[in-house]
Amino acid sequence: MSTLLLQLPPEILLSVLSFLPIKALLCFSLTCHYSLSLASSGLHSLSLGIYTSRTAVDRIENRDPYRVSVSISEARYLDCRTLLSFHTALVDSVLVRYDMALRNLDLTLWNLTIPIANTLACLPALRAISIRIDNFAQLRHMSHRLQASQRHEQREAWQFLAKTAVWAPRLLALRVEGAELSSSQLFTLLRGNQMCRELWLCKCPQVGPDLWNFLSNEWETDHDYLRILGVMRCGGQLGGDALDAIGKLRGLQFLSLKGSCGLDRGIVQERNAQVWRIPELIPPEAPPALVTSLQPGVIEVDPLYLVAED
């Protein structure tokens, strides 16, 4: 490596390194100790996932230059506790190494554990975070007792993260999928935030209809800030309060209610056309159509036969 490059001021080098893909940045970090320290401070965006097979990794879209997919070789020979411990240790070590620089973080986790939550809460530069909980094939066969223990730990981890995250007031985007996150924990995390532009909740059954009251009445933010909102397959049913709350979010440019129930698809579309005028809207799915013809396993009975029996 040319020594002339390393003679540039650190602020210029860090600006250049922030645009490098992960692989290029890691190669740069191997050249010398100074390069290693620069690379550790130059990683601003990271998408990390740990998988139990090469097949699972191949199914993931790898075009993202900031994505790192780790495959555990011969994971099928390891017990669930060993895999979970390794998963927690690896994620925690990566976050600790780059803790001062990370601004955009996308994690695919087997479980949000307390050690991971403790490290996440201390990331000072974080502005956008995405957490997706995904139990892979080898972990789905764990005992019921271990499953219950993992769910309990995840709830405690969310509670800890909601109360202690140093980045919560400055967060610009929050995306959560498949988590044991409750409504109260979400409200605690967001209540002091006045600049969030994206909120994405998917498959979070403990986040209920009280979300809409929080968004419209309790959240102390300028309602023009929130631009992207997704509430999909969460707990409870949509009602009139949801329609009123959406109307108060004047800055929305994208809204997804896919997988939600309680409101007719047509009502949502009509309200958007007449009142909200959100440019991109994904309404709830239409209810399944009634059976209008005979299906396999359905027996047709002549009504006259029933009258004759009477």
mmCIF file of C-alpha atoms in Angstrom:
data_model
loop_
_atom_site.group_PDB
_atom_site.id
_atom_site.type_symbol
_atom_site.label_atom_id
_atom_site.label_comp_id
_atom_site.label_asym_id
_atom_site.label_seq_id
_atom_site.Cartn_x
_atom_site.Cartn_y
_atom_site.Cartn_z
ATOM 1 C CA MET A 1 0.000 0.000 0.000
ATOM 2 C CA SER A 2 1.242 3.466 -0.838
ATOM 3 C CA THR A 3 2.344 5.375 2.243
ATOM 4 C CA LEU A 4 1.049 8.541 0.580
ATOM 5 C CA LEU A 5 -2.521 7.386 1.165
ATOM 6 C CA LEU A 6 -1.948 6.951 4.886
ATOM 7 C CA GLN A 7 -0.408 10.402 5.078
ATOM 8 C CA LEU A 8 -3.770 11.984 4.327
ATOM 9 C CA PRO A 9 -5.581 13.599 7.267
ATOM 10 C CA PRO A 10 -7.649 11.033 9.242
ATOM 11 C CA GLU A 11 -10.921 12.880 8.606
ATOM 12 C CA ILE A 12 -10.396 12.560 4.835
ATOM 13 C CA LEU A 13 -9.433 8.890 5.087
ATOM 14 C CA LEU A 14 -12.494 8.110 7.217
ATOM 15 C CA SER A 15 -14.742 9.843 4.710
ATOM 16 C CA VAL A 16 -13.294 7.713 1.901
ATOM 17 C CA LEU A 17 -13.445 4.479 3.901
ATOM 18 C CA SER A 18 -17.112 4.995 4.762
ATOM 19 C CA PHE A 19 -17.999 4.292 1.114
ATOM 20 C CA LEU A 20 -16.018 1.051 0.832
ATOM 21 C CA PRO A 21 -17.831 -2.312 0.762
ATOM 22 C CA ILE A 22 -17.241 -4.563 3.761
ATOM 23 C CA LYS A 23 -14.758 -6.872 2.000
ATOM 24 C CA ALA A 24 -12.658 -3.994 0.689
ATOM 25 C CA LEU A 25 -12.658 -2.351 4.114
ATOM 26 C CA LEU A 26 -11.491 -5.564 5.792
ATOM 27 C CA CYS A 27 -8.700 -5.980 3.233
ATOM 28 C CA PHE A 28 -7.577 -2.427 3.945
ATOM 29 C CA SER A 29 -7.560 -3.140 7.687
ATOM 30 C CA LEU A 30 -5.015 -5.953 7.214
ATOM 31 C CA THR A 31 -2.261 -3.719 5.845
ATOM 32 C CA CYS A 32 -1.065 -2.232 9.144
ATOM 33 C CA HIS A 33 -2.174 -1.347 12.673
ATOM 34 C CA TYR A 34 -3.045 2.205 11.665
ATOM 35 C CA SER A 35 -5.228 0.895 8.841
ATOM 36 C CA LEU A 36 -6.963 -1.422 11.303
ATOM 37 C CA SER A 37 -7.869 1.452 13.605
ATOM 38 C CA LEU A 38 -9.082 3.519 10.659
ATOM 39 C CA ALA A 39 -11.193 0.645 9.325
ATOM 40 C CA SER A 40 -12.774 0.109 12.739
ATOM 41 C CA SER A 41 -13.825 3.757 12.724
ATOM 42 C CA GLY A 42 -14.932 3.747 9.096
ATOM 43 C CA LEU A 43 -17.593 1.028 9.183
ATOM 44 C CA HIS A 44 -20.830 3.022 9.316
ATOM 45 C CA SER A 45 -23.264 0.473 7.821
ATOM 46 C CA LEU A 46 -23.481 -3.237 8.611
ATOM 47 C CA SER A 47 -25.978 -5.977 7.811
ATOM 48 C CA LEU A 48 -25.148 -9.140 9.770
ATOM 49 C CA GLY A 49 -26.765 -12.566 9.733
ATOM 50 C CA ILE A 50 -25.648 -15.927 11.129
ATOM 51 C CA TYR A 51 -26.945 -19.094 9.486
ATOM 52 C CA THR A 52 -26.761 -22.797 10.196
ATOM 53 C CA SER A 53 -26.203 -23.950 6.611
ATOM 54 C CA ARG A 54 -24.684 -22.807 3.363
ATOM 55 C CA THR A 55 -28.078 -23.278 1.706
ATOM 56 C CA ALA A 56 -29.633 -20.686 4.002
ATOM 57 C CA VAL A 57 -26.885 -18.216 3.119
ATOM 58 C CA ASP A 58 -27.385 -18.778 -0.609
ATOM 59 C CA ARG A 59 -31.068 -17.846 -0.289
ATOM 60 C CA ILE A 60 -30.166 -14.429 1.096
ATOM 61 C CA GLU A 61 -29.786 -11.517 -1.292
ATOM 62 C CA ASN A 62 -26.049 -10.781 -1.273
ATOM 63 C CA ARG A 63 -25.946 -7.723 -3.510
ATOM 64 C CA ASP A 64 -25.743 -5.444 -0.497
ATOM 65 C CA PRO A 65 -22.050 -4.442 -0.216
ATOM 66 C CA TYR A 66 -22.482 -3.952 3.529
ATOM 67 C CA ARG A 67 -23.924 -7.410 4.208
ATOM 68 C CA VAL A 68 -22.003 -10.137 6.024
ATOM 69 C CA SER A 69 -23.486 -13.652 6.158
ATOM 70 C CA VAL A 70 -21.798 -16.157 8.468
ATOM 71 C CA SER A 71 -22.401 -19.877 7.947
ATOM 72 C CA ILE A 72 -21.667 -22.294 10.800
ATOM 73 C CA SER A 73 -20.149 -25.431 9.355
ATOM 74 C CA GLU A 74 -21.632 -28.731 10.568
ATOM 75 C CA ALA A 75 -24.125 -26.915 12.778
ATOM 76 C CA ARG A 76 -26.369 -29.978 12.683
ATOM 77 C CA TYR A 77 -23.918 -31.788 14.960
ATOM 78 C CA LEU A 78 -24.086 -29.120 17.671
ATOM 79 C CA ASP A 79 -26.754 -28.844 20.348
ATOM 80 C CA CYS A 80 -29.014 -25.798 20.555
ATOM 81 C CA ARG A 81 -27.412 -24.314 23.660
ATOM 82 C CA THR A 82 -23.969 -24.370 22.061
ATOM 83 C CA LEU A 83 -25.289 -22.745 18.889
ATOM 84 C CA LEU A 84 -27.127 -20.040 20.830
ATOM 85 C CA SER A 85 -24.069 -19.266 22.963
ATOM 86 C CA PHE A 86 -21.850 -19.008 19.887
ATOM 87 C CA HIS A 87 -24.419 -16.808 18.148
ATOM 88 C CA THR A 88 -24.565 -14.394 21.078
ATOM 89 C CA ALA A 89 -20.776 -14.263 21.470
ATOM 90 C CA LEU A 90 -20.151 -13.636 17.767
ATOM 91 C CA VAL A 91 -22.756 -10.885 17.378
ATOM 92 C CA ASP A 92 -21.605 -9.218 20.578
ATOM 93 C CA SER A 93 -17.927 -9.256 19.537
ATOM 94 C CA VAL A 94 -18.692 -7.694 16.146
ATOM 95 C CA LEU A 95 -20.764 -4.929 17.724
ATOM 96 C CA VAL A 96 -18.076 -4.198 20.321
ATOM 97 C CA ARG A 97 -15.348 -3.942 17.650
ATOM 98 C CA TYR A 98 -17.249 -1.346 15.606
ATOM 99 C CA ASP A 99 -19.334 0.222 18.362
ATOM 100 C CA MET A 100 -18.132 3.807 17.937
ATOM 101 C CA ALA A 101 -18.764 4.024 14.174
ATOM 102 C CA LEU A 102 -21.973 2.110 13.418
ATOM 103 C CA ARG A 103 -24.817 4.299 12.192
ATOM 104 C CA ASN A 104 -26.942 1.880 10.174
ATOM 105 C CA LEU A 105 -27.335 -1.611 11.620
ATOM 106 C CA ASP A 106 -29.339 -4.536 10.247
ATOM 107 C CA LEU A 107 -29.310 -7.694 12.380
ATOM 108 C CA THR A 108 -30.866 -11.081 11.688
ATOM 109 C CA LEU A 109 -30.804 -12.806 15.077
ATOM 110 C CA TRP A 110 -31.840 -16.169 16.443
ATOM 111 C CA ASN A 111 -32.745 -14.382 19.650
ATOM 112 C CA LEU A 112 -32.190 -10.971 21.180
ATOM 113 C CA THR A 113 -30.262 -11.859 24.319
ATOM 114 C CA ILE A 114 -29.357 -9.625 27.232
ATOM 115 C CA PRO A 115 -25.612 -9.425 26.311
ATOM 116 C CA ILE A 116 -26.510 -8.328 22.767
ATOM 117 C CA ALA A 117 -29.055 -5.804 24.075
ATOM 118 C CA ASN A 118 -26.477 -4.440 26.504
ATOM 119 C CA THR A 119 -24.011 -3.801 23.672
ATOM 120 C CA LEU A 120 -26.684 -2.434 21.333
ATOM 121 C CA ALA A 121 -27.825 0.070 23.934
ATOM 122 C CA CYS A 122 -24.362 1.649 24.044
ATOM 123 C CA LEU A 123 -23.832 2.345 20.317
ATOM 124 C CA PRO A 124 -23.456 6.146 20.375
ATOM 125 C CA ALA A 125 -23.625 6.856 16.629
ATOM 126 C CA LEU A 126 -26.581 4.602 15.767
ATOM 127 C CA ARG A 127 -29.301 6.259 13.679
ATOM 128 C CA ALA A 128 -31.107 3.333 12.013
ATOM 129 C CA ILE A 129 -31.591 -0.172 13.386
ATOM 130 C CA SER A 130 -33.335 -3.241 12.011
ATOM 131 C CA ILE A 131 -33.783 -6.367 14.146
ATOM 132 C CA ARG A 132 -35.268 -9.519 12.667
ATOM 133 C CA ILE A 133 -35.730 -12.578 14.874
ATOM 134 C CA ASP A 134 -35.506 -15.779 12.848
ATOM 135 C CA ASN A 135 -35.268 -19.249 14.401
ATOM 136 C CA PHE A 136 -33.534 -21.450 11.866
ATOM 137 C CA ALA A 137 -34.221 -25.124 11.256
ATOM 138 C CA GLN A 138 -31.740 -26.536 13.772
ATOM 139 C CA LEU A 139 -33.120 -24.276 16.498
ATOM 140 C CA ARG A 140 -36.772 -25.090 15.924
ATOM 141 C CA HIS A 141 -36.231 -28.548 17.411
ATOM 142 C CA MET A 142 -35.157 -27.234 20.822
ATOM 143 C CA SER A 143 -37.034 -28.384 23.909
ATOM 144 C CA HIS A 144 -40.146 -26.534 25.050
ATOM 145 C CA ARG A 145 -38.355 -25.515 28.235
ATOM 146 C CA LEU A 146 -35.489 -23.948 26.280
ATOM 147 C CA GLN A 147 -37.927 -22.199 23.937
ATOM 148 C CA ALA A 148 -39.750 -20.679 26.906
ATOM 149 C CA SER A 149 -36.432 -19.625 28.418
ATOM 150 C CA GLN A 150 -35.384 -17.938 25.170
ATOM 151 C CA ARG A 151 -38.676 -16.040 24.869
ATOM 152 C CA HIS A 152 -38.391 -14.883 28.475
ATOM 153 C CA GLU A 153 -34.830 -13.670 27.941
ATOM 154 C CA GLN A 154 -35.864 -11.832 24.787
ATOM 155 C CA ARG A 155 -38.628 -9.979 26.656
ATOM 156 C CA GLU A 156 -36.122 -8.963 29.322
ATOM 157 C CA ALA A 157 -33.646 -7.892 26.637
ATOM 158 C CA TRP A 158 -36.233 -5.661 24.967
ATOM 159 C CA GLN A 159 -37.118 -4.165 28.340
ATOM 160 C CA PHE A 160 -33.465 -3.388 29.006
ATOM 161 C CA LEU A 161 -32.916 -1.964 25.519
ATOM 162 C CA ALA A 162 -36.025 0.229 25.680
ATOM 163 C CA LYS A 163 -34.918 1.814 28.949
ATOM 164 C CA THR A 164 -31.182 2.235 28.322
ATOM 165 C CA ALA A 165 -30.594 2.816 24.575
ATOM 166 C CA VAL A 166 -28.471 5.960 24.315
ATOM 167 C CA TRP A 167 -29.465 6.395 20.664
ATOM 168 C CA ALA A 168 -33.237 6.310 21.204
ATOM 169 C CA PRO A 169 -33.784 10.111 21.143
ATOM 170 C CA ARG A 170 -31.859 10.465 17.856
ATOM 171 C CA LEU A 171 -33.094 7.366 16.018
ATOM 172 C CA LEU A 172 -34.243 7.963 12.439
ATOM 173 C CA ALA A 173 -35.472 4.452 11.565
ATOM 174 C CA LEU A 174 -36.658 1.453 13.602
ATOM 175 C CA ARG A 175 -37.552 -1.867 11.986
ATOM 176 C CA VAL A 176 -38.551 -4.916 14.038
ATOM 177 C CA GLU A 177 -39.770 -8.294 12.784
ATOM 178 C CA GLY A 178 -40.777 -11.477 14.592
ATOM 179 C CA ALA A 179 -39.946 -10.127 18.040
ATOM 180 C CA GLU A 180 -41.327 -10.455 21.575
ATOM 181 C CA LEU A 181 -41.491 -6.663 21.705
ATOM 182 C CA SER A 182 -44.486 -5.325 23.639
ATOM 183 C CA SER A 183 -46.399 -2.104 23.081
ATOM 184 C CA SER A 184 -45.172 -0.574 26.341
ATOM 185 C CA GLN A 185 -41.541 -1.363 25.495
ATOM 186 C CA LEU A 186 -41.927 0.186 22.049
ATOM 187 C CA PHE A 187 -43.486 3.316 23.555
ATOM 188 C CA THR A 188 -40.661 3.610 26.096
ATOM 189 C CA LEU A 189 -38.108 3.363 23.308
ATOM 190 C CA LEU A 190 -39.764 5.988 21.101
ATOM 191 C CA ARG A 191 -41.372 8.394 23.552
ATOM 192 C CA GLY A 192 -38.403 10.757 23.777
ATOM 193 C CA ASN A 193 -37.691 10.663 20.037
ATOM 194 C CA GLN A 194 -38.684 13.671 17.937
ATOM 195 C CA MET A 195 -37.115 12.855 14.581
ATOM 196 C CA CYS A 196 -38.003 9.245 13.637
ATOM 197 C CA ARG A 197 -38.779 8.991 9.927
ATOM 198 C CA GLU A 198 -39.437 5.255 9.588
ATOM 199 C CA LEU A 199 -41.254 2.756 11.822
ATOM 200 C CA TRP A 200 -41.640 -0.802 10.559
ATOM 201 C CA LEU A 201 -43.299 -3.501 12.695
ATOM 202 C CA CYS A 202 -43.943 -6.998 11.342
ATOM 203 C CA LYS A 203 -45.049 -10.166 13.151
ATOM 204 C CA CYS A 204 -44.909 -8.554 16.590
ATOM 205 C CA PRO A 205 -48.020 -10.049 18.256
ATOM 206 C CA GLN A 206 -47.551 -8.158 21.527
ATOM 207 C CA VAL A 207 -47.826 -4.788 19.790
ATOM 208 C CA GLY A 208 -51.572 -4.132 19.901
ATOM 209 C CA PRO A 209 -54.137 -1.501 18.867
ATOM 210 C CA ASP A 210 -52.854 0.898 21.549
ATOM 211 C CA LEU A 211 -50.065 1.666 19.078
ATOM 212 C CA TRP A 212 -52.425 3.994 17.217
ATOM 213 C CA ASN A 213 -53.257 6.040 20.294
ATOM 214 C CA PHE A 214 -49.549 6.408 20.976
ATOM 215 C CA LEU A 215 -48.781 7.520 17.422
ATOM 216 C CA SER A 216 -51.540 10.124 17.318
ATOM 217 C CA ASN A 217 -51.698 11.430 20.889
ATOM 218 C CA GLU A 218 -48.790 10.399 23.116
ATOM 219 C CA TRP A 219 -45.748 10.483 20.860
ATOM 220 C CA GLU A 220 -44.154 13.869 21.431
ATOM 221 C CA THR A 221 -42.942 14.371 17.887
ATOM 222 C CA ASP A 222 -43.842 16.542 14.951
ATOM 223 C CA HIS A 223 -46.226 14.345 12.983
ATOM 224 C CA ASP A 224 -44.649 15.597 9.763
ATOM 225 C CA TYR A 225 -41.427 13.702 10.490
ATOM 226 C CA LEU A 226 -42.701 10.134 10.106
ATOM 227 C CA ARG A 227 -42.506 9.251 6.409
ATOM 228 C CA ILE A 228 -42.642 5.425 6.342
ATOM 229 C CA LEU A 229 -44.983 3.346 8.518
ATOM 230 C CA GLY A 230 -45.550 -0.393 8.344
ATOM 231 C CA VAL A 231 -47.777 -2.287 10.795
ATOM 232 C CA MET A 232 -48.141 -5.848 9.527
ATOM 233 C CA ARG A 233 -49.369 -9.027 11.218
ATOM 234 C CA CYS A 234 -49.196 -7.482 14.680
ATOM 235 C CA GLY A 235 -51.606 -8.023 17.570
ATOM 236 C CA GLY A 236 -55.218 -6.889 17.752
ATOM 237 C CA GLN A 237 -57.510 -5.490 15.091
ATOM 238 C CA LEU A 238 -57.591 -2.171 13.307
ATOM 239 C CA GLY A 239 -60.491 0.123 14.159
ATOM 240 C CA GLY A 240 -61.645 3.679 13.711
ATOM 241 C CA ASP A 241 -58.888 4.935 16.014
ATOM 242 C CA ALA A 242 -56.334 3.624 13.530
ATOM 243 C CA LEU A 243 -57.958 5.613 10.722
ATOM 244 C CA ASP A 244 -57.943 8.763 12.866
ATOM 245 C CA ALA A 245 -54.316 8.240 13.891
ATOM 246 C CA ILE A 246 -53.151 7.781 10.309
ATOM 247 C CA GLY A 247 -54.897 11.027 9.405
ATOM 248 C CA LYS A 248 -52.759 12.894 11.947
ATOM 249 C CA LEU A 249 -49.496 11.584 10.464
ATOM 250 C CA ARG A 250 -49.351 14.300 7.853
ATOM 251 C CA GLY A 251 -45.888 13.485 6.525
ATOM 252 C CA LEU A 252 -46.533 9.849 5.548
ATOM 253 C CA GLN A 253 -45.281 8.905 2.088
ATOM 254 C CA PHE A 254 -45.598 5.120 2.485
ATOM 255 C CA LEU A 255 -48.034 3.063 4.568
ATOM 256 C CA SER A 256 -48.349 -0.713 4.737
ATOM 257 C CA LEU A 257 -51.166 -2.450 6.622
ATOM 258 C CA LYS A 258 -50.625 -5.811 4.943
ATOM 259 C CA GLY A 259 -51.739 -8.704 7.115
ATOM 260 C CA SER A 260 -53.797 -6.486 9.425
ATOM 261 C CA CYS A 261 -57.435 -7.282 10.132
ATOM 262 C CA GLY A 262 -60.484 -5.425 11.413
ATOM 263 C CA LEU A 263 -60.875 -2.830 8.658
ATOM 264 C CA ASP A 264 -62.285 -3.366 5.203
ATOM 265 C CA ARG A 265 -59.778 -2.942 2.403
ATOM 266 C CA GLY A 266 -62.161 -0.669 0.510
ATOM 267 C CA ILE A 267 -62.642 1.663 3.485
ATOM 268 C CA VAL A 268 -58.884 2.140 3.829
ATOM 269 C CA GLN A 269 -58.468 2.826 0.120
ATOM 270 C CA GLU A 270 -61.384 5.262 0.114
ATOM 271 C CA ARG A 271 -60.077 7.158 3.137
ATOM 272 C CA ASN A 272 -56.681 7.464 1.475
ATOM 273 C CA ALA A 273 -58.184 8.726 -1.771
ATOM 274 C CA GLN A 274 -60.350 11.334 -0.046
ATOM 275 C CA VAL A 275 -58.401 12.355 3.060
ATOM 276 C CA TRP A 276 -54.901 10.970 3.605
ATOM 277 C CA ARG A 277 -53.548 11.065 0.046
ATOM 278 C CA ILE A 278 -50.553 8.892 0.937
ATOM 279 C CA PRO A 279 -48.587 8.312 -2.302
ATOM 280 C CA GLU A 280 -47.858 4.614 -1.625
ATOM 281 C CA LEU A 281 -50.420 2.544 0.279
ATOM 282 C CA ILE A 282 -50.608 -1.213 0.850
ATOM 283 C CA PRO A 283 -54.076 -1.809 2.389
ATOM 284 C CA PRO A 284 -55.176 -4.907 4.334
ATOM 285 C CA GLU A 285 -55.935 -7.962 2.226
ATOM 286 C CA ALA A 286 -59.513 -8.609 1.208
ATOM 287 C CA PRO A 287 -61.224 -11.351 3.278
ATOM 288 C CA PRO A 288 -61.338 -14.817 1.700
ATOM 289 C CA ALA A 289 -64.172 -15.194 -0.788
ATOM 290 C CA LEU A 290 -67.141 -17.336 0.186
ATOM 291 C CA VAL A 291 -67.387 -20.763 -1.386
ATOM 292 C CA THR A 292 -69.508 -20.414 -4.507
ATOM 293 C CA SER A 293 -68.922 -23.818 -6.034
ATOM 294 C CA LEU A 294 -68.353 -27.320 -4.799
ATOM 295 C CA GLN A 295 -64.858 -27.998 -3.472
ATOM 296 C CA PRO A 296 -63.202 -31.379 -2.856
ATOM 297 C CA GLY A 297 -64.642 -32.903 0.296
ATOM 298 C CA VAL A 298 -67.877 -30.844 0.172
ATOM 299 C CA ILE A 299 -71.149 -32.813 -0.057
ATOM 300 C CA GLU A 300 -74.178 -31.153 -1.624
ATOM 301 C CA VAL A 301 -77.530 -31.983 0.008
ATOM 302 C CA ASP A 302 -80.901 -31.418 -1.676
ATOM 303 C CA PRO A 303 -83.026 -29.139 0.604
ATOM 304 C CA LEU A 304 -86.132 -31.178 -0.356
ATOM 305 C CA TYR A 305 -84.499 -34.217 1.209
ATOM 306 C CA LEU A 306 -84.249 -32.394 4.551
ATOM 307 C CA VAL A 307 -87.920 -31.334 4.328
ATOM 308 C CA ALA A 308 -88.958 -34.922 3.611
ATOM 309 C CA GLU A 309 -87.026 -36.159 6.658
ATOM 310 C CA ASP A 310 -88.918 -33.678 8.867
#
